[in-house]
Short mmCIF file of C-alpha atoms in Angstrom, two decimals:
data_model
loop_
_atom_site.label_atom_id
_atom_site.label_comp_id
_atom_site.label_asym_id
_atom_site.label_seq_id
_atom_site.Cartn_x
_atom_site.Cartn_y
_atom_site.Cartn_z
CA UNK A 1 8.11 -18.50 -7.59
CA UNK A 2 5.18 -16.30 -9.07
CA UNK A 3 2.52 -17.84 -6.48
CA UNK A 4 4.88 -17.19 -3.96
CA UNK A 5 5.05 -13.65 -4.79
CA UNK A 6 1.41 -13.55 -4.80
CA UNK A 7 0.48 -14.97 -1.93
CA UNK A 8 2.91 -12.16 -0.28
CA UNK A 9 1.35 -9.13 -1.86
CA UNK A 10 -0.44 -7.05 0.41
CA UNK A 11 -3.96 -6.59 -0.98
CA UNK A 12 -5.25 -3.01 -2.69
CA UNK A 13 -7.81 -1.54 -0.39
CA UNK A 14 -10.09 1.28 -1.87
CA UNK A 15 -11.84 2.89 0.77
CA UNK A 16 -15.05 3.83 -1.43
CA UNK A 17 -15.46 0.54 -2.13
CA UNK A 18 -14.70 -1.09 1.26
CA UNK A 19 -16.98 1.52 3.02
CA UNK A 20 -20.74 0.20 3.03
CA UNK A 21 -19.03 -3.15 4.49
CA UNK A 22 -16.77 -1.14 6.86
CA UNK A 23 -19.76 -0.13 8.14
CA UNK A 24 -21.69 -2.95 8.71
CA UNK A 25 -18.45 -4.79 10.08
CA UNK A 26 -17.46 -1.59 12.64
CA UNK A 27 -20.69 -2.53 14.40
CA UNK A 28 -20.61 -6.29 14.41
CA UNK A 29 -17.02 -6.08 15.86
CA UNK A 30 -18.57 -3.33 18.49
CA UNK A 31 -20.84 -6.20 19.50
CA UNK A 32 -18.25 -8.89 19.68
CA UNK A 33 -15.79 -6.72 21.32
CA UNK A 34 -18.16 -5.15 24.39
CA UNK A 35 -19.32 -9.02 24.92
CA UNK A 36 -15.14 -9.04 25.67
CA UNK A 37 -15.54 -6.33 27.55
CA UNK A 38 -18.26 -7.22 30.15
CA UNK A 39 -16.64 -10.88 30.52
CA UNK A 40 -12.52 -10.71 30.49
CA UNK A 41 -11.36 -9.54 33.90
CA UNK A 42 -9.97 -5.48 33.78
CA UNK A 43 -6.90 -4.75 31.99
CA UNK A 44 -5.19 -1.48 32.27
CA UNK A 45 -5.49 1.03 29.76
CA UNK A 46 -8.89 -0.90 28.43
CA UNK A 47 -6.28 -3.76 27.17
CA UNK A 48 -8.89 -6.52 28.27
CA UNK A 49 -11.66 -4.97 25.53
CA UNK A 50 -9.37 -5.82 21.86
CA UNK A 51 -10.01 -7.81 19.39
CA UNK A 52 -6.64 -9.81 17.92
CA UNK A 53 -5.72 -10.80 14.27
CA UNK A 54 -6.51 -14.48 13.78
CA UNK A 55 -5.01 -16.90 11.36
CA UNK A 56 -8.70 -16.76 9.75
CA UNK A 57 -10.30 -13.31 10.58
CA UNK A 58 -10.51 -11.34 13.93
CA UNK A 59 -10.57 -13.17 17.43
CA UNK A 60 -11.15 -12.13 20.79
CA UNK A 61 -9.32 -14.81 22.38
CA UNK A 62 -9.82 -17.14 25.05
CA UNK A 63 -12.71 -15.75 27.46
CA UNK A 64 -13.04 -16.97 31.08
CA UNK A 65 -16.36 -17.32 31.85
CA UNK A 66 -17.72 -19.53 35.40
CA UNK A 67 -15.37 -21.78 34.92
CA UNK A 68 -15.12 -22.16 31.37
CA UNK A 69 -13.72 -20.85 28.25
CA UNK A 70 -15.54 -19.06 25.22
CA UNK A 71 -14.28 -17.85 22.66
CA UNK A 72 -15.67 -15.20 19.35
CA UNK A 73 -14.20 -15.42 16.14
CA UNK A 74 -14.82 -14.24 12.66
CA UNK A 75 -13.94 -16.69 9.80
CA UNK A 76 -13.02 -13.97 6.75
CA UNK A 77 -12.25 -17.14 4.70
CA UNK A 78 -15.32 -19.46 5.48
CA UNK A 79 -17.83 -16.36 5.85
CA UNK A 80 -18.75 -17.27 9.32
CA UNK A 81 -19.02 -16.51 13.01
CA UNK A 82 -17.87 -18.86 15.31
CA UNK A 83 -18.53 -19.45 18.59
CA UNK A 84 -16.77 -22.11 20.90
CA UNK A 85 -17.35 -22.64 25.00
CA UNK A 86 -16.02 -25.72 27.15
CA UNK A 87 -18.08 -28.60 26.85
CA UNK A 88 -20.06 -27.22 24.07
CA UNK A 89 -20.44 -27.80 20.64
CA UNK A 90 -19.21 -25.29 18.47
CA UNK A 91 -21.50 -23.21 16.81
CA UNK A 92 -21.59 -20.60 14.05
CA UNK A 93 -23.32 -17.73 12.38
CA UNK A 94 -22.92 -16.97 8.53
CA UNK A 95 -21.27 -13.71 8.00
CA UNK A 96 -23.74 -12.32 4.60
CA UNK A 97 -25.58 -9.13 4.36
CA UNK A 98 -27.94 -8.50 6.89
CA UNK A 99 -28.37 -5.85 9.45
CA UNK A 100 -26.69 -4.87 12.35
CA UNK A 101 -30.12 -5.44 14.29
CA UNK A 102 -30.54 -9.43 12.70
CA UNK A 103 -26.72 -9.91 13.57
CA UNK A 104 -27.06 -8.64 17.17
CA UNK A 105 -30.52 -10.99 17.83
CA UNK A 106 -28.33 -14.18 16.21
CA UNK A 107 -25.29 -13.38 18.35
CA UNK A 108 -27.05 -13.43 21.63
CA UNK A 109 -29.67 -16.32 20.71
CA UNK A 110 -26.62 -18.66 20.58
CA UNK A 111 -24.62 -16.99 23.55
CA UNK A 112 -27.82 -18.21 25.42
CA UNK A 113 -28.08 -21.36 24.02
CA UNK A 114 -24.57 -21.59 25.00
CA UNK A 115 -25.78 -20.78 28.89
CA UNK A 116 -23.19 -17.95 28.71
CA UNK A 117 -25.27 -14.96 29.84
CA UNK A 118 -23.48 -11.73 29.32
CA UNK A 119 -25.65 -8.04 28.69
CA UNK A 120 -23.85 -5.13 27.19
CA UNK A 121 -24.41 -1.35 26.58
CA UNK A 122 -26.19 -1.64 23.65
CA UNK A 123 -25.08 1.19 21.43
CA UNK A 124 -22.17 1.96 19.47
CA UNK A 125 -18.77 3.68 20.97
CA UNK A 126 -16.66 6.62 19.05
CA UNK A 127 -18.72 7.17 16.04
CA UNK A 128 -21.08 10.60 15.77
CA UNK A 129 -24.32 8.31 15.03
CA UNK A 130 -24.91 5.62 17.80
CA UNK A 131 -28.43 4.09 16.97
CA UNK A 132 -28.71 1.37 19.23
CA UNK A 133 -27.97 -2.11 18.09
CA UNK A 134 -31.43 -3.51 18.27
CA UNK A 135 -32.53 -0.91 16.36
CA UNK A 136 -30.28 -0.92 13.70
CA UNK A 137 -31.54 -1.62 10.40
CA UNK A 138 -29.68 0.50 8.47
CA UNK A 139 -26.19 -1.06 7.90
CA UNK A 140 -26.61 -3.76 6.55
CA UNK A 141 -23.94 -4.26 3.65
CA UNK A 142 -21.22 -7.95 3.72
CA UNK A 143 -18.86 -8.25 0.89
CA UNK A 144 -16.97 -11.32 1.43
CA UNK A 145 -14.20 -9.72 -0.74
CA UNK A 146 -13.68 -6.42 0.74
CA UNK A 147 -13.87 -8.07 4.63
CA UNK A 148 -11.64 -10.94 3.34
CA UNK A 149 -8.69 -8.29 2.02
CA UNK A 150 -8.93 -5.96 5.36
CA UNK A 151 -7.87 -9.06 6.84
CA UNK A 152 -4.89 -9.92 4.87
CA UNK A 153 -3.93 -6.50 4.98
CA UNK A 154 -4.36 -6.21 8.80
CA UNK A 155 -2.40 -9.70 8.88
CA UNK A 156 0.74 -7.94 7.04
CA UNK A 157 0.10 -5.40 8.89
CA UNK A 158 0.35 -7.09 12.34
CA UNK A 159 3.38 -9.05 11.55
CA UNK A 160 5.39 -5.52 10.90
CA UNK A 161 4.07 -4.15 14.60
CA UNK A 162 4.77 -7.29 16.30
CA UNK A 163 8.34 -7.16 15.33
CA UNK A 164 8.61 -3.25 16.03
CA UNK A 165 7.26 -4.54 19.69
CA UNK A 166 9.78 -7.17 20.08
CA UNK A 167 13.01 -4.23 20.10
CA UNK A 168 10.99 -2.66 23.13
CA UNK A 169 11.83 -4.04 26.47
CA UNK A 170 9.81 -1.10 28.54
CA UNK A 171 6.07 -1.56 28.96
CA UNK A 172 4.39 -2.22 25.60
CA UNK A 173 0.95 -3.04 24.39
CA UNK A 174 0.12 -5.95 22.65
CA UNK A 175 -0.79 -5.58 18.90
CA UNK A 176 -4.26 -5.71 19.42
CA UNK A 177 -7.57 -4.46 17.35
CA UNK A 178 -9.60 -1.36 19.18
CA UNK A 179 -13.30 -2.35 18.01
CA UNK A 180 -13.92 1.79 18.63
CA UNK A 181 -12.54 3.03 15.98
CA UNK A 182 -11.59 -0.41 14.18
CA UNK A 183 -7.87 0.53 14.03
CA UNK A 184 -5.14 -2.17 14.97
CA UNK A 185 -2.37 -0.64 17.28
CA UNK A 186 1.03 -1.16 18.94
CA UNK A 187 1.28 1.54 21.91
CA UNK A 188 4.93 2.00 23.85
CA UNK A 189 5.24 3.52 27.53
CA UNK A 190 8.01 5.85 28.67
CA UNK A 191 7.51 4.73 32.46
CA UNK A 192 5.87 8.32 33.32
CA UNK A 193 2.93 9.44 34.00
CA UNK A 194 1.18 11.60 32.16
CA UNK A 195 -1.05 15.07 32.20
CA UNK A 196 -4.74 14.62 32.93
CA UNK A 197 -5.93 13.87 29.34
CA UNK A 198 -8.65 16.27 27.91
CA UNK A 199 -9.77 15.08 24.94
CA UNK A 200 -13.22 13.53 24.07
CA UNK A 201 -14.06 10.70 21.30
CA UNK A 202 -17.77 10.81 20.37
CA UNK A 203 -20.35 8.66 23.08
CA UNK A 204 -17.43 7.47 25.22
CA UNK A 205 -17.09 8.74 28.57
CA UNK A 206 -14.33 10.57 29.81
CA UNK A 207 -12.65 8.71 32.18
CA UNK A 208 -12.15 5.65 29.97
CA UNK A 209 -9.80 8.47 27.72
CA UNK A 210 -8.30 9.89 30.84
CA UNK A 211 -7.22 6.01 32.19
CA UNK A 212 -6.01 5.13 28.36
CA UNK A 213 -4.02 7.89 28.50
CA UNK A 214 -3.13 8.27 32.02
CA UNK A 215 0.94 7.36 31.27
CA UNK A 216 3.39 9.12 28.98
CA UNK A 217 3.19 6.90 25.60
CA UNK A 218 4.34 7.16 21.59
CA UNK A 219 1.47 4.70 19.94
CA UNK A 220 0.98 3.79 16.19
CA UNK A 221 -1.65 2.04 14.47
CA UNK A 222 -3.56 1.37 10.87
CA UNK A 223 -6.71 2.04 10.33
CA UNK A 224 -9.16 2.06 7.22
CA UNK A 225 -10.38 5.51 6.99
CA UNK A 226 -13.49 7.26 6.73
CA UNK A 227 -15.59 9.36 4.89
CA UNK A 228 -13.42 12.52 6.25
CA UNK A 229 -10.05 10.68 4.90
CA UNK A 230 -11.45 8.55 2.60
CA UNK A 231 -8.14 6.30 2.86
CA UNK A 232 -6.48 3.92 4.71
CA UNK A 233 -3.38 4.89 6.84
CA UNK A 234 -0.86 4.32 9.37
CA UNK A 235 -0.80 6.87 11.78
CA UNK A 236 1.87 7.81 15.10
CA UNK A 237 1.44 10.34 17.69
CA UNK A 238 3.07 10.85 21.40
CA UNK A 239 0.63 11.99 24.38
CA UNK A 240 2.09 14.60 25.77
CA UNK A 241 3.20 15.58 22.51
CA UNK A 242 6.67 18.29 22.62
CA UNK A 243 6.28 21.33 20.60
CA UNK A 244 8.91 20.23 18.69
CA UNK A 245 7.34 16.66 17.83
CA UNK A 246 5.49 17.22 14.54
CA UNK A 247 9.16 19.15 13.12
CA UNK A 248 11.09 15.62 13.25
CA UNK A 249 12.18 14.56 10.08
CA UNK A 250 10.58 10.94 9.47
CA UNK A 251 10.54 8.35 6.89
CA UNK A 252 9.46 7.44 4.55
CA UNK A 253 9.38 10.68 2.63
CA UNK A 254 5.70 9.89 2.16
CA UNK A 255 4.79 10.32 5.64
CA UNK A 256 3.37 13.86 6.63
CA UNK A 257 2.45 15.63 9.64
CA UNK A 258 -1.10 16.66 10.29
CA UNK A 259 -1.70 19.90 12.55
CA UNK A 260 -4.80 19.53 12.96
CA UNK A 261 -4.73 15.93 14.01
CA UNK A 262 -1.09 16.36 15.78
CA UNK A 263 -0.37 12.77 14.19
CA UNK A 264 2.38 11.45 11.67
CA UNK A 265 0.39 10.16 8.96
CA UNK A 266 1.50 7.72 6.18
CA UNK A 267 -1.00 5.97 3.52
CA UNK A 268 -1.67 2.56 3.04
CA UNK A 269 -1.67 3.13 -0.70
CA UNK A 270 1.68 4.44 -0.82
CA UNK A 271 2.96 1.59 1.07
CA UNK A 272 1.87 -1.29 -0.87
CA UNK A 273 4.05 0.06 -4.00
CA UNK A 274 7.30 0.06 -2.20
CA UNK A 275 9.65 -2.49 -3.58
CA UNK A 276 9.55 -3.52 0.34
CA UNK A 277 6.26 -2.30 1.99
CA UNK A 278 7.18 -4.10 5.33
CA UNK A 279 10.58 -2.15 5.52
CA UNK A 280 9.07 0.74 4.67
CA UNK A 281 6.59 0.53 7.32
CA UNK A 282 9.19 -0.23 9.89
CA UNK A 283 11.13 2.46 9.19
CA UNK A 284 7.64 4.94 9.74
CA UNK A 285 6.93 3.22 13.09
CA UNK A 286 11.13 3.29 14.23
CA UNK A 287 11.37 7.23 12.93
CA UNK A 288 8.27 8.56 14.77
CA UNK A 289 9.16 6.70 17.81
CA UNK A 290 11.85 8.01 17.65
CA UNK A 291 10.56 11.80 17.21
CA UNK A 292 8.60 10.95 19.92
CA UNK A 293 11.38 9.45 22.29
CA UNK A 294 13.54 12.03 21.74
CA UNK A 295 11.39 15.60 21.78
CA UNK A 296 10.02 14.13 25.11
CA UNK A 297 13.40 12.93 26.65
CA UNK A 298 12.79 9.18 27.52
CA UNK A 299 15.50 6.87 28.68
CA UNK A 300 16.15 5.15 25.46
CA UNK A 301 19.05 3.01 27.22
CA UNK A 302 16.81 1.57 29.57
CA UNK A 303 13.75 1.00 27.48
CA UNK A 304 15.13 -0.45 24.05
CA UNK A 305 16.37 -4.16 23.40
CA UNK A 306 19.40 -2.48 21.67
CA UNK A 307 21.22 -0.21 23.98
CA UNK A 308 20.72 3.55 22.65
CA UNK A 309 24.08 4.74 21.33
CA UNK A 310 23.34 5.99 17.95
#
């Protein structure tokens, strides 16, 4: 019974220890994800770009490509990069410290020994500094530990937003992994369409936002934090947003309301010491859809699994 316990605990994640690796991963994912990017046919709302949680790391899935299928994968338990194409052998990169520049030249040495030719905008997306990946030399930090618990916690994580997706029978995101700002997310759609959006996210263009956000929708994610909130979260928010949307009462009584972000915010940390993180989770993801649903008057009844009569 005690290993069982264990082997059910979500991990402790320290952001100032996780960070140098954070890093170093953010980038490598970049890479992996905008090779998704240039190859999967479009998706709206940039749906065809994410990364997925993996039984052993992060995936991008099955890729078409001329007739064939590759597929990316990081390996959190074995340490390594995979790389698999029809009628190839499978080949693979060891995930250790090195730079962002060494991983970049491995990558696309075996994509071409693989014959799958694919060239991407080479510099990162959504973060302030964007030194191209070539010419990164700077992060260059791998802890197997601290990439090996983000996982587990994303894969806890993932099996609390896929069931939160299943009691939605409107349009719906997969749970999928955003290399941009390396959060994992579940978005919901009300049907409408929304204002032109005019918000920016550092070195990504406009119009990418404005099509993301081009329908009414009440989205929640995690994400690992930064040095500006040095801690890992779950976050909610509603584009349009009601004036009234950051006064709902939520739960759990953890979760606050930031202003300045206009998200709900709730902390991985506080999570993990609930006698039940998952339900506690579920019930931050239910209560601000719900503010969301509500302040912005969407047709519950036709969009939930369970009719709306509460």
């Amino acid at each position: 019974m005690s290993s069982e316990i264990n082997k059910n605990k979500w991990p402790v994640l320290n952001f100032n220890e996780m960070k140098d690796t954070l890093a170093t991963l953010h980038q490598w994912i970049q890479i992996v994800g905008k090779i998704r990017l240039k190859t999967m046919p479009w998706q709206n709302h940039s749906w065809h770009t994410t990364l997925y949680i993996s039984s052993h790391g992060y995936t991008t899935q099955s890729i078409p490509y001329q007739g064939k299928v590759f597929q990316i994968d990081f390996d959190f338990e074995q340490n390594k990069l995979f790389i698999e194409c029809t009628g190839k052998t499978t080949v693979s990169i060891a995930l250790k410290p090195m730079t962002v520049a060494k991983f970049y030249t491995l990558l696309f040495d075996e994509l071409d020994n693989l014959g799958i030719d694919v060239t991407i905008h080479g510099s990162p997306n959504e973060l302030e500094v964007a030194i191209p990946f070539k010419e990164n030399t700077t992060n260059k930090s791998y802890d197997p530990k601290v990439a090996n618990d983000l996982w587990k916690a994303m894969v806890k994580v993932n099996s609390v937003f896929a069931d939160f997706r299943s009691d939605f029978i409107g349009k719906c995101s997969p749970v999928h992994l955003f290399w941009g700002a390396f959060d994992l997310a579940v978005t919901r759609f009300s049907g409408k369409d929304a204002p032109l959006h005019q918000g920016q996210m550092p070195n990504m263009p406009q119009k990418v936002m404005q099509e993301a956000y081009s329908k009414e929708v009440s989205s929640a994610g995690f994400w690992p934090g930064s040095e500006g909130f040095p801690s890992p979260a779950f976050y909610a928010y509603a584009y349009p947003s009601a004036p009234t949307f950051g006064e709902q009462k939520v739960l759990p009584s953890d979760a606050f309301y930031s202003t300045e972000m206009g998200e709900f915010f709730l902390k991985y940390e506080d999570v993990i010491k609930a006698e039940n993180p998952e339900e506690m989770l579920y019930s931050f993801l239910q209560t601000t859809y719900e503010a969301a649903a509500n302040t912005a008057n969407w047709e519950r009844n036709e969009l939930e699994r369970t009719k709306f009569n509460k």
